[in-house]
Amino acid sequence: MATSRGEFSSRIGFIMAAAGSAVGLGNIWGFPTQTASNGGAAFVFVYLILAFCLAYPAFMAELLIGRYGQANAVTSLQKMSRTKGHKQFAFIVGFGGVVCAALILSFYGIIAGWMMSYAIEPVAHFIGAGNSAEWVVSQSLTRNILFTACFMFLTIFVIRRGVEDGIEKWSKRLMPLLIGLLILLIGYVFTLEGASEGLNAYLNPDFSRVLDPGLLISAMGQAFFSLSLGTSVMVIYGSYISKKENLVSLGAQVTLIDVSIAFLAGLLIIPAMYVAQAQGVAIFADDGSLISGSGLVFAVLPALFDTMGSMGLMVGFAFFVLMSVAALTSSISMLEGPVSYVVERHNIERKKATTFIGILIFFMSVGIISQLGVMLDFVATLATEYGQPIIAMLCCVFVGWIWHRNDILKEIQSGNEKVEHSIFWKIWPWYTKFVCPTAIAIVFIHSLR
Ligand code: PHE
């Protein structure tokens, strides 16, 4: 075993780090575009319900597993196991999560690299380097590899420094920056023509779509991705929380921040799309649906910034810095999953392990870049639509069916003595045992059809 594991030094440190992991491209890009293409506020409504009723309980399960085990995902799950069969099952679930985190990072790093390249473009324009500006936003093998490498370098840089000096310190710096930038941008977009129409589209629900299975599946996937579930990440972050903290309220606060930032991002992106439309930029695809995904972030929004003249350079820069920062606080958590596993299970020094795994994942990214058209989608689907729900579900099964109820209670009670009489304790154990695994399984099986 490695000597000292590190711990978050304060509750705010944990909140910033866990919210940093949760708030990422999923919130600022994924959530608004899913909302735009799934009936506006109807999606927001379903998302809120699923986030609190399904994702939060599963999130609590992962945090508790980690804090109980005080170790990486595999070791923590094995500490709860009583038979050899349980231990093997623990290995599959824990290691599956670690692999899932690595897979997500391998494609997330590429997209985050694009965000950085789009942040550099306005700077290049500003200093009169027009050719370079064009190069950084054009698809090319070299550009993709270069920017993915830069982003991975930053991720490795933070994780090499460990829990307090790396994850906590940087999350505490970057999260306020992210929230500040987001609010500033929203304030600015609201002053522009077309924003109120966008606000209308965002906040007026089309309730006929609430029970649409497609919408339910997308909302659940979005909620799980957003809370970083099924990737061992929240298990490891849970393991760095002091036993004195009240986990139930910490978990609720992180969920609330995550959901609120997604909501705020919607207030920025959807009005911005309608502002773009008022400027003559096309925001609807040929089939009449709103342009989403990469078309939105890398075509519609830059076209909008172009119409704003020199102000557009600043707004474009701020927007893509916001995206890059959001991506970085998430990517560090993805790297921490595999790193903590290797450090603790194979007794390798943290700095070495971080560099080694970071470079390995970078090579996976290069593999994806070499076949971008097929591989990006393939890896993203494999990790987020299959890996995450399955592993999150198995974590709930572990907590509900393998972990002793008394041990669970003891773990929740530390830092929260009166929990035995709270509604949380009356509902959550039963909920995690039956409702979460069944609901996840139903939605998952449905999505396979
Ligand atoms: N939650 C992050 C986001 O919304 C993504 C993430 C997934 C982070 C899995 C860690 C693990 O972008």
XYZ file of C-alpha atoms in Angstrom, residues 144-398:
255
model
C -6.022 17.305 -33.154
C -2.967 15.527 -31.799
C -1.307 18.770 -30.701
C -4.273 20.125 -28.765
C -5.202 16.782 -27.232
C -1.592 16.572 -26.047
C -1.772 20.086 -24.543
C -4.971 19.245 -22.711
C -3.624 15.930 -21.431
C -0.501 17.720 -20.275
C -2.618 20.060 -18.102
C -4.590 17.119 -16.718
C -1.405 15.230 -15.848
C 0.111 18.405 -14.360
C -2.735 18.723 -11.841
C -3.035 15.041 -10.942
C 0.695 14.601 -10.351
C 0.336 17.039 -7.459
C -2.105 14.829 -5.610
C -5.351 15.454 -3.799
C -4.833 18.651 -1.813
C -2.249 20.421 -3.913
C -3.596 19.298 -7.239
C -7.281 18.423 -7.393
C -8.492 20.575 -4.512
C -6.364 23.630 -5.160
C -7.107 23.771 -8.869
C -10.816 23.047 -8.466
C -11.041 25.886 -5.959
C -9.416 28.233 -8.455
C -11.160 27.096 -11.597
C -14.745 26.595 -10.414
C -15.313 30.238 -9.369
C -13.753 31.309 -12.683
C -16.174 29.045 -14.510
C -19.231 30.337 -12.660
C -18.117 33.958 -13.082
C -17.560 33.543 -16.833
C -20.889 31.802 -17.244
C -22.814 34.574 -15.504
C -20.975 37.286 -17.411
C -21.731 35.647 -20.740
C -25.400 35.145 -19.856
C -25.646 38.826 -18.864
C -24.161 39.866 -22.181
C -26.254 37.549 -24.383
C -29.441 38.748 -22.686
C -28.817 42.271 -23.947
C -28.887 41.097 -27.574
C -31.764 40.909 -29.999
C -33.408 37.488 -30.198
C -32.447 36.408 -26.657
C -35.985 36.640 -25.287
C -37.290 34.375 -28.039
C -34.628 31.860 -27.022
C -35.624 32.185 -23.402
C -39.169 31.390 -24.388
C -38.117 28.303 -26.280
C -36.077 27.198 -23.250
C -38.613 27.758 -20.539
C -41.921 26.875 -22.214
C -42.452 23.156 -21.837
C -43.996 20.983 -24.485
C -45.528 18.588 -21.932
C -46.766 16.177 -24.574
C -43.173 14.906 -24.754
C -42.611 14.218 -21.060
C -43.308 10.484 -21.336
C -41.545 10.005 -24.634
C -39.193 7.009 -24.035
C -36.470 8.613 -26.136
C -36.592 11.681 -23.934
C -36.450 9.596 -20.737
C -33.426 7.682 -21.976
C -31.582 10.829 -23.001
C -32.386 12.508 -19.683
C -31.146 9.549 -17.675
C -27.968 9.226 -19.726
C -27.381 12.938 -19.321
C -27.922 12.817 -15.543
C -25.550 9.859 -15.109
C -22.879 11.358 -17.312
C -23.204 14.659 -15.549
C -22.747 13.233 -12.049
C -19.786 11.200 -13.340
C -21.462 7.954 -12.205
C -20.271 4.456 -13.026
C -16.662 5.515 -13.516
C -15.104 4.970 -10.067
C -14.548 8.723 -9.911
C -17.045 9.481 -7.165
C -15.894 6.420 -5.218
C -12.371 7.773 -5.135
C -13.469 11.337 -4.350
C -15.639 9.890 -1.567
C -12.589 8.139 -0.180
C -10.839 11.494 0.263
C -13.628 12.961 2.432
C -13.070 13.113 6.149
C -15.180 10.854 8.352
C -16.352 13.980 10.172
C -18.326 15.301 7.227
C -22.028 14.831 6.684
C -22.044 12.962 3.393
C -25.782 13.158 2.830
C -25.790 16.929 2.704
C -22.474 17.176 0.856
C -23.824 14.884 -1.854
C -27.022 16.912 -2.103
C -25.083 20.162 -2.420
C -22.934 18.797 -5.230
C -26.027 17.526 -7.071
C -27.659 20.908 -6.666
C -24.625 22.767 -8.014
C -24.374 20.374 -10.941
C -28.026 20.757 -11.878
C -27.973 24.531 -11.389
C -24.970 24.982 -13.633
C -26.583 22.854 -16.323
C -29.657 25.052 -16.033
C -27.541 28.221 -16.250
C -25.735 26.847 -19.292
C -29.150 26.448 -20.933
C -29.816 30.117 -20.184
C -26.673 30.943 -22.129
C -26.708 28.551 -25.069
C -30.346 28.509 -26.131
C -30.832 32.298 -26.133
C -27.452 32.567 -27.907
C -28.786 30.334 -30.674
C -31.762 32.613 -31.217
C -29.512 35.660 -31.141
C -27.497 33.956 -33.867
C -30.688 33.430 -35.835
C -31.570 37.118 -35.509
C -28.132 37.812 -37.021
C -28.922 35.609 -40.005
C -27.077 32.457 -38.872
C -28.987 29.225 -39.638
C -29.871 27.396 -36.407
C -32.221 24.761 -37.790
C -30.999 21.716 -39.696
C -32.664 20.545 -42.927
C -35.103 18.308 -41.033
C -36.359 21.276 -39.011
C -34.646 20.325 -35.739
C -32.317 22.713 -33.937
C -28.670 22.244 -34.821
C -27.027 20.506 -31.886
C -23.808 18.680 -31.045
C -20.614 19.815 -32.703
C -22.511 21.850 -35.322
C -23.805 24.088 -32.565
C -20.583 24.670 -30.649
C -18.156 24.774 -33.533
C -20.302 26.382 -36.256
C -23.355 28.256 -34.958
C -21.733 29.925 -31.959
C -18.512 30.962 -33.744
C -20.693 32.374 -36.565
C -22.523 34.378 -33.910
C -19.275 35.663 -32.421
C -18.165 36.698 -35.931
C -21.187 38.957 -36.270
C -20.171 40.835 -33.117
C -17.012 42.398 -34.506
C -14.188 43.000 -32.046
C -16.491 42.332 -29.083
C -16.992 38.897 -30.655
C -13.288 38.136 -30.221
C -13.579 38.664 -26.488
C -16.867 36.833 -26.117
C -15.612 33.924 -28.214
C -12.441 33.752 -26.167
C -14.364 33.833 -22.862
C -16.795 31.181 -24.070
C -14.137 28.689 -25.132
C -12.049 29.325 -22.028
C -15.185 28.520 -20.045
C -15.541 25.248 -21.975
C -11.883 24.356 -21.490
C -11.981 25.060 -17.747
C -15.143 22.988 -17.332
C -13.469 20.152 -19.226
C -10.290 20.319 -17.150
C -11.961 20.041 -13.733
C -13.733 16.933 -15.102
C -10.760 15.357 -16.842
C -8.632 15.476 -13.697
C -11.227 13.346 -11.933
C -11.227 10.862 -14.822
C -7.464 10.471 -14.557
C -7.570 10.169 -10.763
C -9.690 6.970 -11.028
C -7.061 4.862 -12.840
C -4.126 6.600 -11.109
C -5.395 5.877 -7.587
C -5.972 2.280 -8.633
C -2.417 1.788 -9.888
C -0.839 3.692 -6.984
C -2.669 1.726 -4.315
C -2.886 -1.715 -5.871
C 0.501 -1.859 -7.546
C 2.455 0.314 -5.176
C 3.703 2.684 -7.834
C 4.660 6.222 -6.909
C 1.931 8.791 -7.763
C 3.934 11.036 -10.089
C 5.221 8.104 -12.124
C 1.825 6.448 -12.257
C 0.162 9.678 -13.379
C 2.583 10.318 -16.202
C 2.489 6.721 -17.348
C -1.307 6.417 -17.378
C -1.746 9.905 -18.807
C 0.512 9.033 -21.733
C -1.204 5.690 -22.213
C -4.604 7.383 -22.428
C -3.139 9.973 -24.775
C -2.120 7.124 -27.108
C -5.657 5.824 -26.945
C -6.782 9.309 -28.007
C -4.339 9.263 -30.910
C -5.863 5.933 -31.970
C -9.304 7.554 -31.943
C -8.045 10.618 -33.807
C -6.613 8.429 -36.569
C -10.126 7.113 -37.282
C -12.077 10.056 -35.948
C -15.262 9.551 -37.976
C -16.049 6.119 -36.546
C -14.019 5.805 -33.369
C -15.140 8.913 -31.507
C -18.764 7.903 -31.611
C -17.970 4.277 -30.935
C -15.908 4.913 -27.795
C -18.320 7.567 -26.515
C -21.297 5.243 -26.941
C -19.496 2.272 -25.427
C -18.410 4.172 -22.326
C -21.358 6.460 -21.671
C -24.363 4.498 -22.920
C -23.242 1.016 -21.868
C -20.406 1.279 -19.347
C -21.710 4.032 -17.095
C -25.296 2.818 -16.547
C -24.219 -0.815 -16.084
C -21.512 -0.001 -13.541
C -23.642 2.557 -11.697
C -26.375 -0.074 -11.468
C -23.939 -2.694 -10.151
C -22.706 -0.243 -7.492
C -26.306 0.103 -6.291
C -26.643 -3.694 -6.290
C -23.483 -3.914 -4.224
